[in-house]
Structure formats: C-alpha cells, structure tokens
mmCIF file of C-alpha atoms in Angstrom:
data_model
loop_
_atom_site.group_PDB
_atom_site.id
_atom_site.type_symbol
_atom_site.label_atom_id
_atom_site.label_comp_id
_atom_site.label_asym_id
_atom_site.label_seq_id
_atom_site.Cartn_x
_atom_site.Cartn_y
_atom_site.Cartn_z
ATOM 1 C CA UNK A 972 26.251 5.378 6.486
ATOM 2 C CA UNK A 973 26.029 7.257 3.217
ATOM 3 C CA UNK A 974 29.030 7.754 1.023
ATOM 4 C CA UNK A 975 29.316 9.351 -2.391
ATOM 5 C CA UNK A 976 29.314 5.974 -4.201
ATOM 6 C CA UNK A 977 26.032 4.964 -2.606
ATOM 7 C CA UNK A 978 24.322 8.278 -3.490
ATOM 8 C CA UNK A 979 25.673 8.112 -7.052
ATOM 9 C CA UNK A 980 24.350 4.567 -7.514
ATOM 10 C CA UNK A 981 20.958 5.571 -6.181
ATOM 11 C CA UNK A 982 20.802 8.496 -8.622
ATOM 12 C CA UNK A 983 21.533 6.203 -11.578
ATOM 13 C CA UNK A 984 18.818 3.778 -10.491
ATOM 14 C CA UNK A 985 16.312 6.597 -10.078
ATOM 15 C CA UNK A 986 17.025 7.915 -13.578
ATOM 16 C CA UNK A 987 16.420 4.642 -15.394
ATOM 17 C CA UNK A 988 14.337 5.260 -18.517
ATOM 18 C CA UNK A 989 11.208 3.192 -19.000
ATOM 19 C CA UNK A 990 9.244 2.788 -22.207
ATOM 20 C CA UNK A 991 5.501 2.829 -21.613
ATOM 21 C CA UNK A 992 3.048 1.619 -24.256
ATOM 22 C CA UNK A 993 -0.441 3.133 -24.257
ATOM 23 C CA UNK A 994 -3.237 1.165 -25.936
ATOM 24 C CA UNK A 995 -6.839 2.069 -26.739
ATOM 25 C CA UNK A 996 -9.195 -0.706 -27.876
ATOM 26 C CA UNK A 997 -6.267 -2.960 -28.825
ATOM 27 C CA UNK A 998 -4.358 -0.330 -30.836
ATOM 28 C CA UNK A 999 -1.086 1.195 -29.683
ATOM 29 C CA UNK A 1000 -1.515 4.964 -29.634
ATOM 30 C CA UNK A 1001 1.784 5.953 -28.041
ATOM 31 C CA UNK A 1002 5.105 4.598 -26.873
ATOM 32 C CA UNK A 1003 6.956 7.017 -24.660
ATOM 33 C CA UNK A 1004 10.127 7.027 -22.638
ATOM 34 C CA UNK A 1005 9.614 8.320 -19.111
ATOM 35 C CA UNK A 1006 12.437 9.322 -16.792
ATOM 36 C CA UNK A 1007 12.018 8.404 -13.128
ATOM 37 C CA UNK A 1008 8.524 6.939 -13.606
ATOM 38 C CA UNK A 1009 7.067 4.474 -16.010
ATOM 39 C CA UNK A 1010 3.689 2.915 -15.409
ATOM 40 C CA UNK A 1011 3.986 3.991 -11.758
ATOM 41 C CA UNK A 1012 2.679 7.435 -12.702
ATOM 42 C CA UNK A 1013 -0.681 5.989 -13.797
ATOM 43 C CA UNK A 1014 -3.605 4.734 -11.692
ATOM 44 C CA UNK A 1015 -6.791 2.887 -12.610
ATOM 45 C CA UNK A 1016 -9.506 5.477 -13.218
ATOM 46 C CA UNK A 1017 -7.052 8.286 -14.013
ATOM 47 C CA UNK A 1018 -8.252 10.760 -16.633
ATOM 48 C CA UNK A 1019 -6.043 13.811 -16.142
ATOM 49 C CA UNK A 1020 -2.412 13.995 -17.145
ATOM 50 C CA UNK A 1021 -2.600 11.404 -19.934
ATOM 51 C CA UNK A 1022 -1.351 13.994 -22.473
ATOM 52 C CA UNK A 1023 -3.492 12.460 -25.208
ATOM 53 C CA UNK A 1024 -6.527 13.970 -26.925
ATOM 54 C CA UNK A 1025 -9.254 11.837 -28.486
ATOM 55 C CA UNK A 1026 -12.176 14.258 -28.667
ATOM 56 C CA UNK A 1027 -13.838 12.541 -25.702
ATOM 57 C CA UNK A 1028 -12.672 11.502 -22.226
ATOM 58 C CA UNK A 1029 -10.560 8.368 -21.859
ATOM 59 C CA UNK A 1030 -9.485 6.742 -18.615
ATOM 60 C CA UNK A 1031 -6.811 4.293 -17.489
ATOM 61 C CA UNK A 1032 -8.746 1.009 -17.335
ATOM 62 C CA UNK A 1033 -5.862 -1.429 -16.816
ATOM 63 C CA UNK A 1034 -2.101 -1.502 -16.268
ATOM 64 C CA UNK A 1035 0.188 -4.413 -17.194
ATOM 65 C CA UNK A 1036 3.386 -4.123 -15.167
ATOM 66 C CA UNK A 1037 5.128 -6.966 -17.018
ATOM 67 C CA UNK A 1038 4.875 -5.274 -20.420
ATOM 68 C CA UNK A 1039 4.793 -1.643 -19.179
ATOM 69 C CA UNK A 1040 1.464 -1.186 -20.971
ATOM 70 C CA UNK A 1041 -1.269 1.230 -19.917
ATOM 71 C CA UNK A 1042 -4.729 0.517 -21.334
ATOM 72 C CA UNK A 1043 -7.171 3.365 -21.912
ATOM 73 C CA UNK A 1044 -10.908 3.098 -22.380
ATOM 74 C CA UNK A 1045 -14.177 4.900 -21.902
ATOM 75 C CA UNK A 1046 -15.715 5.535 -18.486
ATOM 76 C CA UNK A 1047 -18.125 2.590 -18.712
ATOM 77 C CA UNK A 1048 -15.121 0.232 -19.023
ATOM 78 C CA UNK A 1049 -14.121 1.133 -15.443
ATOM 79 C CA UNK A 1050 -17.304 -0.453 -14.096
ATOM 80 C CA UNK A 1051 -16.918 -3.868 -12.426
ATOM 81 C CA UNK A 1052 -19.471 -6.125 -10.721
ATOM 82 C CA UNK A 1053 -17.044 -8.076 -8.587
ATOM 83 C CA UNK A 1054 -13.594 -8.576 -7.150
ATOM 84 C CA UNK A 1055 -11.485 -11.159 -5.355
ATOM 85 C CA UNK A 1056 -9.641 -10.077 -2.225
ATOM 86 C CA UNK A 1057 -6.610 -12.027 -1.002
ATOM 87 C CA UNK A 1058 -4.734 -11.742 2.300
ATOM 88 C CA UNK A 1059 -7.975 -11.317 4.217
ATOM 89 C CA UNK A 1060 -8.281 -10.403 7.893
ATOM 90 C CA UNK A 1061 -11.631 -11.414 9.384
ATOM 91 C CA UNK A 1062 -12.856 -9.563 12.468
ATOM 92 C CA UNK A 1063 -16.422 -10.679 13.180
ATOM 93 C CA UNK A 1064 -16.311 -14.320 12.075
ATOM 94 C CA UNK A 1065 -13.728 -17.107 12.171
ATOM 95 C CA UNK A 1066 -14.934 -18.118 8.700
ATOM 96 C CA UNK A 1067 -17.602 -16.367 6.665
ATOM 97 C CA UNK A 1068 -21.182 -17.611 6.474
ATOM 98 C CA UNK A 1069 -22.177 -18.531 2.912
ATOM 99 C CA UNK A 1070 -23.454 -15.639 0.753
ATOM 100 C CA UNK A 1071 -23.116 -12.971 3.449
ATOM 101 C CA UNK A 1072 -24.844 -9.672 2.579
ATOM 102 C CA UNK A 1073 -22.501 -6.757 3.376
ATOM 103 C CA UNK A 1074 -21.697 -3.150 2.613
ATOM 104 C CA UNK A 1075 -18.301 -2.887 0.895
ATOM 105 C CA UNK A 1076 -15.970 0.110 1.018
ATOM 106 C CA UNK A 1077 -13.065 0.194 -1.415
ATOM 107 C CA UNK A 1078 -11.959 3.777 -0.736
ATOM 108 C CA UNK A 1079 -11.364 5.767 2.437
ATOM 109 C CA UNK A 1080 -14.333 8.118 1.993
ATOM 110 C CA UNK A 1081 -16.494 5.591 0.143
ATOM 111 C CA UNK A 1082 -20.145 5.458 1.250
ATOM 112 C CA UNK A 1083 -20.087 1.729 0.530
ATOM 113 C CA UNK A 1084 -21.861 -0.504 -1.966
ATOM 114 C CA UNK A 1085 -24.041 -3.470 -1.114
ATOM 115 C CA UNK A 1086 -22.880 -6.881 -2.196
ATOM 116 C CA UNK A 1087 -22.531 -10.535 -1.304
ATOM 117 C CA UNK A 1088 -19.260 -12.088 -0.140
ATOM 118 C CA UNK A 1089 -18.137 -15.682 0.020
ATOM 119 C CA UNK A 1090 -14.820 -17.153 1.143
ATOM 120 C CA UNK A 1091 -13.121 -19.822 -0.978
ATOM 121 C CA UNK A 1092 -11.035 -22.720 0.345
ATOM 122 C CA UNK A 1093 -7.784 -20.725 -0.046
ATOM 123 C CA UNK A 1094 -9.189 -17.967 2.183
ATOM 124 C CA UNK A 1095 -9.735 -15.345 -0.533
ATOM 125 C CA UNK A 1096 -13.042 -13.508 -0.458
ATOM 126 C CA UNK A 1097 -15.136 -13.188 -3.614
ATOM 127 C CA UNK A 1098 -17.316 -10.083 -3.689
ATOM 128 C CA UNK A 1099 -20.245 -9.612 -6.060
ATOM 129 C CA UNK A 1100 -21.748 -6.117 -5.997
ATOM 130 C CA UNK A 1101 -25.457 -5.476 -6.506
ATOM 131 C CA UNK A 1102 -24.501 -2.546 -8.766
ATOM 132 C CA UNK A 1103 -21.354 -1.861 -10.761
ATOM 133 C CA UNK A 1104 -18.477 -0.150 -8.954
ATOM 134 C CA UNK A 1105 -15.986 2.132 -10.686
ATOM 135 C CA UNK A 1106 -12.200 1.806 -10.807
ATOM 136 C CA UNK A 1107 -11.502 -1.265 -8.664
ATOM 137 C CA UNK A 1108 -7.714 -1.581 -8.671
ATOM 138 C CA UNK A 1109 -5.241 -4.337 -7.808
ATOM 139 C CA UNK A 1110 -3.592 -3.622 -4.471
ATOM 140 C CA UNK A 1111 -6.540 -1.561 -3.285
ATOM 141 C CA UNK A 1112 -8.014 -2.317 0.137
ATOM 142 C CA UNK A 1113 -11.575 -3.451 0.736
ATOM 143 C CA UNK A 1114 -13.513 -3.475 4.011
ATOM 144 C CA UNK A 1115 -16.791 -5.359 4.533
ATOM 145 C CA UNK A 1116 -19.441 -4.179 7.014
ATOM 146 C CA UNK A 1117 -22.497 -5.915 8.400
ATOM 147 C CA UNK A 1118 -24.466 -2.995 9.795
ATOM 148 C CA UNK A 1119 -21.965 -1.126 11.991
ATOM 149 C CA UNK A 1120 -19.810 -4.236 12.550
ATOM 150 C CA UNK A 1121 -16.576 -4.699 10.614
ATOM 151 C CA UNK A 1122 -16.674 -8.178 9.099
ATOM 152 C CA UNK A 1123 -13.104 -7.909 7.814
ATOM 153 C CA UNK A 1124 -10.937 -6.582 5.051
ATOM 154 C CA UNK A 1125 -7.966 -7.164 2.871
#
C-alpha cells in the first residue's frame, strides 16, 4: 500500500547528495556533488562520461565505496593477471583438481581467456590468466570451461 508519506520519503532518499572524489595517480583532481548517483554511476573500465580532459584517455581503474573515491588511470592499468572468485558453484567436479587448465569468461560475449584455477580451503577459486585481462571488476561473474564442459562459476 502506497501513501503520500511513503512516496515523499522515497523521494528524499533518492535525492540524497553524494560527494565523489576523483583521483589520478594519487592526486585529487575533482570533488563533485552528484544528485541521485554517487560512485554508482561509474564502472571499472569506463572511459566515456567522466567529464574530465587530460589530453589523453583515462579510465576508471578502481572504485572505493567506503570513501566514495573513483580512481582513474591509463588503459594499461586496467590489465590484471588474476582474480579470486568467492561464492563458487561447481558443476563438473565436487572439488577442483589442482592447477586445472580452463578457459575463463568474465563477460557475457567474452571469447574466453586461458588460465589456471585452484580452489582454496575456504572454497574460493584463484584464477591466474596466461595473458592479462582488462577491466576485471568486483561483483562481476566468472565462468570456467574445460572444453565444452562448464566447470563452474561464481
């Protein structure tokens, strides 16, 4: 049941101002107040819509939700050789064989990158890619394949 008080409260919550700090190489380049969105409007790997000009392309390379800070860097700073995936669902194995060679997809239309995975005692899966992968983000899904078989994901 919606009443006018509930809608009014929701509107106030939605209009909360958030100050976002933008840093490049350890220097603060902008502090801005955003209505409706703070850091939520940024994603790892984002280049467009940053409303900053540096004479060369900069990308969102990290986001710190606790401090509302967005970190910018050059494209090569998006490259990562590994990741740790928590909340894993295994499909092919009950527990992973040691140093399993797999193809890893981290995006829906990703062709996949080869890497090695290993499960730790807490159940998280550590992935080391053979080649660097761009813009791995917290909260992003990963799926591991052994040939055409789905090993699992998280």
